[in-house]
Amino acid sequence: ESSAARGGGRALRIDEATYTGFIAAACSLKKVEKALELLEAMRRENLSPSRVVYTSLISVCGRTNHMDLAVRVFREMVSRNVSIDAVACNSLLGACARRGWGKLSTRIFRFMLETGIQPDRN
């Protein structure tokens, strides 16, 4: 299914900002599968997901017990050279803390220190 739609004889395309809004909405509703479908659609349209998209996905995956997906999304963020900030790291750290994943928490914290990301005091 393409994001192009026929409206009054013109093809309308969904842009990065619109996809970001749709993904953020799906995440706020804890619709992990829908958010991931939208991410895939975004990629098919050759659009680059933003830090906001990745962070939203990490957060919702962590809150809904999809830790494998949260880690996968974080790794993809790193591999695609998306600018990672404390919010993205803290989203994954919080999910690790809720699950008791101490080793991964330590690795993320070390990554933050190595890349100059200032850890949150909370």
JSON list of C-alpha atoms in Angstrom, two decimals:
[
{"chain": "A", "resi": 1, "resn": "GLU", "atom": "CA", "xyz": [0.00, 0.00, 0.00]},
{"chain": "A", "resi": 2, "resn": "SER", "atom": "CA", "xyz": [1.49, 3.31, -1.04]},
{"chain": "A", "resi": 3, "resn": "SER", "atom": "CA", "xyz": [1.30, 6.56, 0.86]},
{"chain": "A", "resi": 4, "resn": "ALA", "atom": "CA", "xyz": [0.31, 8.29, -2.37]},
{"chain": "A", "resi": 5, "resn": "ALA", "atom": "CA", "xyz": [-3.41, 8.91, -2.62]},
{"chain": "A", "resi": 6, "resn": "ARG", "atom": "CA", "xyz": [-5.60, 10.29, -5.35]},
{"chain": "A", "resi": 7, "resn": "GLY", "atom": "CA", "xyz": [-7.30, 13.51, -4.39]},
{"chain": "A", "resi": 8, "resn": "GLY", "atom": "CA", "xyz": [-8.76, 15.77, -7.04]},
{"chain": "A", "resi": 9, "resn": "GLY", "atom": "CA", "xyz": [-6.53, 14.25, -9.70]},
{"chain": "A", "resi": 10, "resn": "ARG", "atom": "CA", "xyz": [-3.35, 14.93, -7.74]},
{"chain": "A", "resi": 11, "resn": "ALA", "atom": "CA", "xyz": [-1.17, 12.40, -5.96]},
{"chain": "A", "resi": 12, "resn": "LEU", "atom": "CA", "xyz": [-0.71, 13.29, -2.32]},
{"chain": "A", "resi": 13, "resn": "ARG", "atom": "CA", "xyz": [2.33, 11.99, -0.48]},
{"chain": "A", "resi": 14, "resn": "ILE", "atom": "CA", "xyz": [2.81, 11.60, 3.23]},
{"chain": "A", "resi": 15, "resn": "ASP", "atom": "CA", "xyz": [5.98, 13.35, 4.34]},
{"chain": "A", "resi": 16, "resn": "GLU", "atom": "CA", "xyz": [8.38, 12.69, 7.22]},
{"chain": "A", "resi": 17, "resn": "ALA", "atom": "CA", "xyz": [6.57, 15.04, 9.60]},
{"chain": "A", "resi": 18, "resn": "THR", "atom": "CA", "xyz": [3.25, 13.31, 8.99]},
{"chain": "A", "resi": 19, "resn": "TYR", "atom": "CA", "xyz": [4.75, 9.84, 9.48]},
{"chain": "A", "resi": 20, "resn": "THR", "atom": "CA", "xyz": [6.40, 11.09, 12.67]},
{"chain": "A", "resi": 21, "resn": "GLY", "atom": "CA", "xyz": [3.02, 12.28, 13.96]},
{"chain": "A", "resi": 22, "resn": "PHE", "atom": "CA", "xyz": [1.32, 9.00, 13.05]},
{"chain": "A", "resi": 23, "resn": "ILE", "atom": "CA", "xyz": [4.08, 6.94, 14.71]},
{"chain": "A", "resi": 24, "resn": "ALA", "atom": "CA", "xyz": [4.03, 9.12, 17.84]},
{"chain": "A", "resi": 25, "resn": "ALA", "atom": "CA", "xyz": [0.24, 8.70, 18.04]},
{"chain": "A", "resi": 26, "resn": "ALA", "atom": "CA", "xyz": [0.49, 4.92, 17.66]},
{"chain": "A", "resi": 27, "resn": "CYS", "atom": "CA", "xyz": [3.15, 4.87, 20.37]},
{"chain": "A", "resi": 28, "resn": "SER", "atom": "CA", "xyz": [1.07, 6.97, 22.75]},
{"chain": "A", "resi": 29, "resn": "LEU", "atom": "CA", "xyz": [-1.73, 4.41, 22.30]},
{"chain": "A", "resi": 30, "resn": "LYS", "atom": "CA", "xyz": [0.78, 1.57, 22.89]},
{"chain": "A", "resi": 31, "resn": "LYS", "atom": "CA", "xyz": [0.11, 0.18, 19.42]},
{"chain": "A", "resi": 32, "resn": "VAL", "atom": "CA", "xyz": [3.58, -1.28, 18.87]},
{"chain": "A", "resi": 33, "resn": "GLU", "atom": "CA", "xyz": [2.70, -3.29, 15.76]},
{"chain": "A", "resi": 34, "resn": "LYS", "atom": "CA", "xyz": [1.04, -0.29, 14.08]},
{"chain": "A", "resi": 35, "resn": "ALA", "atom": "CA", "xyz": [4.00, 1.95, 14.91]},
{"chain": "A", "resi": 36, "resn": "LEU", "atom": "CA", "xyz": [6.39, -0.60, 13.38]},
{"chain": "A", "resi": 37, "resn": "GLU", "atom": "CA", "xyz": [4.19, -0.92, 10.28]},
{"chain": "A", "resi": 38, "resn": "LEU", "atom": "CA", "xyz": [4.33, 2.85, 9.86]},
{"chain": "A", "resi": 39, "resn": "LEU", "atom": "CA", "xyz": [8.10, 2.79, 10.28]},
{"chain": "A", "resi": 40, "resn": "GLU", "atom": "CA", "xyz": [8.36, 0.21, 7.49]},
{"chain": "A", "resi": 41, "resn": "ALA", "atom": "CA", "xyz": [6.04, 2.27, 5.27]},
{"chain": "A", "resi": 42, "resn": "MET", "atom": "CA", "xyz": [8.22, 5.29, 5.94]},
{"chain": "A", "resi": 43, "resn": "ARG", "atom": "CA", "xyz": [11.30, 3.36, 4.83]},
{"chain": "A", "resi": 44, "resn": "ARG", "atom": "CA", "xyz": [9.54, 2.12, 1.68]},
{"chain": "A", "resi": 45, "resn": "GLU", "atom": "CA", "xyz": [8.94, 5.77, 0.79]},
{"chain": "A", "resi": 46, "resn": "ASN", "atom": "CA", "xyz": [12.71, 6.39, 1.23]},
{"chain": "A", "resi": 47, "resn": "LEU", "atom": "CA", "xyz": [12.06, 8.70, 4.17]},
{"chain": "A", "resi": 48, "resn": "SER", "atom": "CA", "xyz": [14.49, 8.84, 7.09]},
{"chain": "A", "resi": 49, "resn": "PRO", "atom": "CA", "xyz": [13.03, 8.29, 10.56]},
{"chain": "A", "resi": 50, "resn": "SER", "atom": "CA", "xyz": [14.04, 10.99, 13.02]},
{"chain": "A", "resi": 51, "resn": "ARG", "atom": "CA", "xyz": [15.40, 10.73, 16.53]},
{"chain": "A", "resi": 52, "resn": "VAL", "atom": "CA", "xyz": [11.85, 11.43, 17.76]},
{"chain": "A", "resi": 53, "resn": "VAL", "atom": "CA", "xyz": [10.51, 8.42, 15.86]},
{"chain": "A", "resi": 54, "resn": "TYR", "atom": "CA", "xyz": [13.19, 6.09, 17.18]},
{"chain": "A", "resi": 55, "resn": "THR", "atom": "CA", "xyz": [12.88, 7.37, 20.75]},
{"chain": "A", "resi": 56, "resn": "SER", "atom": "CA", "xyz": [9.10, 6.99, 20.68]},
{"chain": "A", "resi": 57, "resn": "LEU", "atom": "CA", "xyz": [9.49, 3.41, 19.48]},
{"chain": "A", "resi": 58, "resn": "ILE", "atom": "CA", "xyz": [12.11, 2.57, 22.11]},
{"chain": "A", "resi": 59, "resn": "SER", "atom": "CA", "xyz": [9.89, 3.99, 24.81]},
{"chain": "A", "resi": 60, "resn": "VAL", "atom": "CA", "xyz": [6.70, 2.17, 23.79]},
{"chain": "A", "resi": 61, "resn": "CYS", "atom": "CA", "xyz": [8.52, -1.11, 23.24]},
{"chain": "A", "resi": 62, "resn": "GLY", "atom": "CA", "xyz": [10.04, -0.84, 26.71]},
{"chain": "A", "resi": 63, "resn": "ARG", "atom": "CA", "xyz": [6.68, 0.00, 28.32]},
{"chain": "A", "resi": 64, "resn": "THR", "atom": "CA", "xyz": [4.91, -2.91, 26.62]},
{"chain": "A", "resi": 65, "resn": "ASN", "atom": "CA", "xyz": [7.40, -5.69, 27.41]},
{"chain": "A", "resi": 66, "resn": "HIS", "atom": "CA", "xyz": [8.90, -5.78, 23.91]},
{"chain": "A", "resi": 67, "resn": "MET", "atom": "CA", "xyz": [12.48, -5.41, 25.09]},
{"chain": "A", "resi": 68, "resn": "ASP", "atom": "CA", "xyz": [13.90, -7.26, 22.10]},
{"chain": "A", "resi": 69, "resn": "LEU", "atom": "CA", "xyz": [12.29, -4.66, 19.83]},
{"chain": "A", "resi": 70, "resn": "ALA", "atom": "CA", "xyz": [13.43, -1.75, 22.01]},
{"chain": "A", "resi": 71, "resn": "VAL", "atom": "CA", "xyz": [17.03, -2.98, 21.75]},
{"chain": "A", "resi": 72, "resn": "ARG", "atom": "CA", "xyz": [16.70, -3.62, 18.01]},
{"chain": "A", "resi": 73, "resn": "VAL", "atom": "CA", "xyz": [15.36, -0.10, 17.42]},
{"chain": "A", "resi": 74, "resn": "PHE", "atom": "CA", "xyz": [18.17, 1.43, 19.51]},
{"chain": "A", "resi": 75, "resn": "ARG", "atom": "CA", "xyz": [20.79, -0.56, 17.57]},
{"chain": "A", "resi": 76, "resn": "GLU", "atom": "CA", "xyz": [19.23, 0.52, 14.28]},
{"chain": "A", "resi": 77, "resn": "MET", "atom": "CA", "xyz": [19.37, 4.11, 15.46]},
{"chain": "A", "resi": 78, "resn": "VAL", "atom": "CA", "xyz": [23.10, 3.71, 16.11]},
{"chain": "A", "resi": 79, "resn": "SER", "atom": "CA", "xyz": [23.77, 1.91, 12.83]},
{"chain": "A", "resi": 80, "resn": "ARG", "atom": "CA", "xyz": [21.92, 4.56, 10.80]},
{"chain": "A", "resi": 81, "resn": "ASN", "atom": "CA", "xyz": [23.92, 7.32, 12.48]},
{"chain": "A", "resi": 82, "resn": "VAL", "atom": "CA", "xyz": [20.84, 8.99, 13.91]},
{"chain": "A", "resi": 83, "resn": "SER", "atom": "CA", "xyz": [21.82, 11.52, 16.56]},
{"chain": "A", "resi": 84, "resn": "ILE", "atom": "CA", "xyz": [21.31, 9.82, 19.91]},
{"chain": "A", "resi": 85, "resn": "ASP", "atom": "CA", "xyz": [20.54, 11.92, 22.95]},
{"chain": "A", "resi": 86, "resn": "ALA", "atom": "CA", "xyz": [19.94, 11.35, 26.65]},
{"chain": "A", "resi": 87, "resn": "VAL", "atom": "CA", "xyz": [16.20, 10.93, 26.06]},
{"chain": "A", "resi": 88, "resn": "ALA", "atom": "CA", "xyz": [16.72, 7.92, 23.78]},
{"chain": "A", "resi": 89, "resn": "CYS", "atom": "CA", "xyz": [19.27, 6.38, 26.14]},
{"chain": "A", "resi": 90, "resn": "ASN", "atom": "CA", "xyz": [17.13, 7.03, 29.21]},
{"chain": "A", "resi": 91, "resn": "SER", "atom": "CA", "xyz": [14.12, 5.45, 27.50]},
{"chain": "A", "resi": 92, "resn": "LEU", "atom": "CA", "xyz": [16.08, 2.24, 27.04]},
{"chain": "A", "resi": 93, "resn": "LEU", "atom": "CA", "xyz": [17.69, 2.49, 30.49]},
{"chain": "A", "resi": 94, "resn": "GLY", "atom": "CA", "xyz": [14.28, 2.88, 32.13]},
{"chain": "A", "resi": 95, "resn": "ALA", "atom": "CA", "xyz": [12.96, -0.17, 30.31]},
{"chain": "A", "resi": 96, "resn": "CYS", "atom": "CA", "xyz": [16.03, -2.17, 31.38]},
{"chain": "A", "resi": 97, "resn": "ALA", "atom": "CA", "xyz": [15.56, -1.08, 34.99]},
{"chain": "A", "resi": 98, "resn": "ARG", "atom": "CA", "xyz": [11.90, -2.16, 34.97]},
{"chain": "A", "resi": 99, "resn": "ARG", "atom": "CA", "xyz": [12.94, -5.61, 33.69]},
{"chain": "A", "resi": 100, "resn": "GLY", "atom": "CA", "xyz": [16.03, -6.04, 35.83]},
{"chain": "A", "resi": 101, "resn": "TRP", "atom": "CA", "xyz": [18.39, -6.07, 32.85]},
{"chain": "A", "resi": 102, "resn": "GLY", "atom": "CA", "xyz": [21.51, -4.89, 34.69]},
{"chain": "A", "resi": 103, "resn": "LYS", "atom": "CA", "xyz": [24.09, -5.95, 32.10]},
{"chain": "A", "resi": 104, "resn": "LEU", "atom": "CA", "xyz": [22.39, -4.08, 29.28]},
{"chain": "A", "resi": 105, "resn": "SER", "atom": "CA", "xyz": [21.88, -1.05, 31.55]},
{"chain": "A", "resi": 106, "resn": "THR", "atom": "CA", "xyz": [25.61, -1.02, 32.22]},
{"chain": "A", "resi": 107, "resn": "ARG", "atom": "CA", "xyz": [26.40, -1.25, 28.50]},
{"chain": "A", "resi": 108, "resn": "ILE", "atom": "CA", "xyz": [24.06, 1.63, 27.69]},
{"chain": "A", "resi": 109, "resn": "PHE", "atom": "CA", "xyz": [25.51, 3.75, 30.49]},
{"chain": "A", "resi": 110, "resn": "ARG", "atom": "CA", "xyz": [29.03, 3.03, 29.22]},
{"chain": "A", "resi": 111, "resn": "PHE", "atom": "CA", "xyz": [27.89, 3.97, 25.67]},
{"chain": "A", "resi": 112, "resn": "MET", "atom": "CA", "xyz": [26.58, 7.27, 27.03]},
{"chain": "A", "resi": 113, "resn": "LEU", "atom": "CA", "xyz": [29.87, 8.07, 28.74]},
{"chain": "A", "resi": 114, "resn": "GLU", "atom": "CA", "xyz": [31.91, 7.06, 25.67]},
{"chain": "A", "resi": 115, "resn": "THR", "atom": "CA", "xyz": [29.82, 9.23, 23.35]},
{"chain": "A", "resi": 116, "resn": "GLY", "atom": "CA", "xyz": [29.60, 12.25, 25.66]},
{"chain": "A", "resi": 117, "resn": "ILE", "atom": "CA", "xyz": [25.88, 11.91, 26.40]},
{"chain": "A", "resi": 118, "resn": "GLN", "atom": "CA", "xyz": [25.20, 13.38, 29.83]},
{"chain": "A", "resi": 119, "resn": "PRO", "atom": "CA", "xyz": [23.33, 10.84, 31.99]},
{"chain": "A", "resi": 120, "resn": "ASP", "atom": "CA", "xyz": [20.14, 12.00, 33.68]},
{"chain": "A", "resi": 121, "resn": "ARG", "atom": "CA", "xyz": [20.49, 12.43, 37.44]},
{"chain": "A", "resi": 122, "resn": "ASN", "atom": "CA", "xyz": [17.23, 10.55, 38.02]}
]
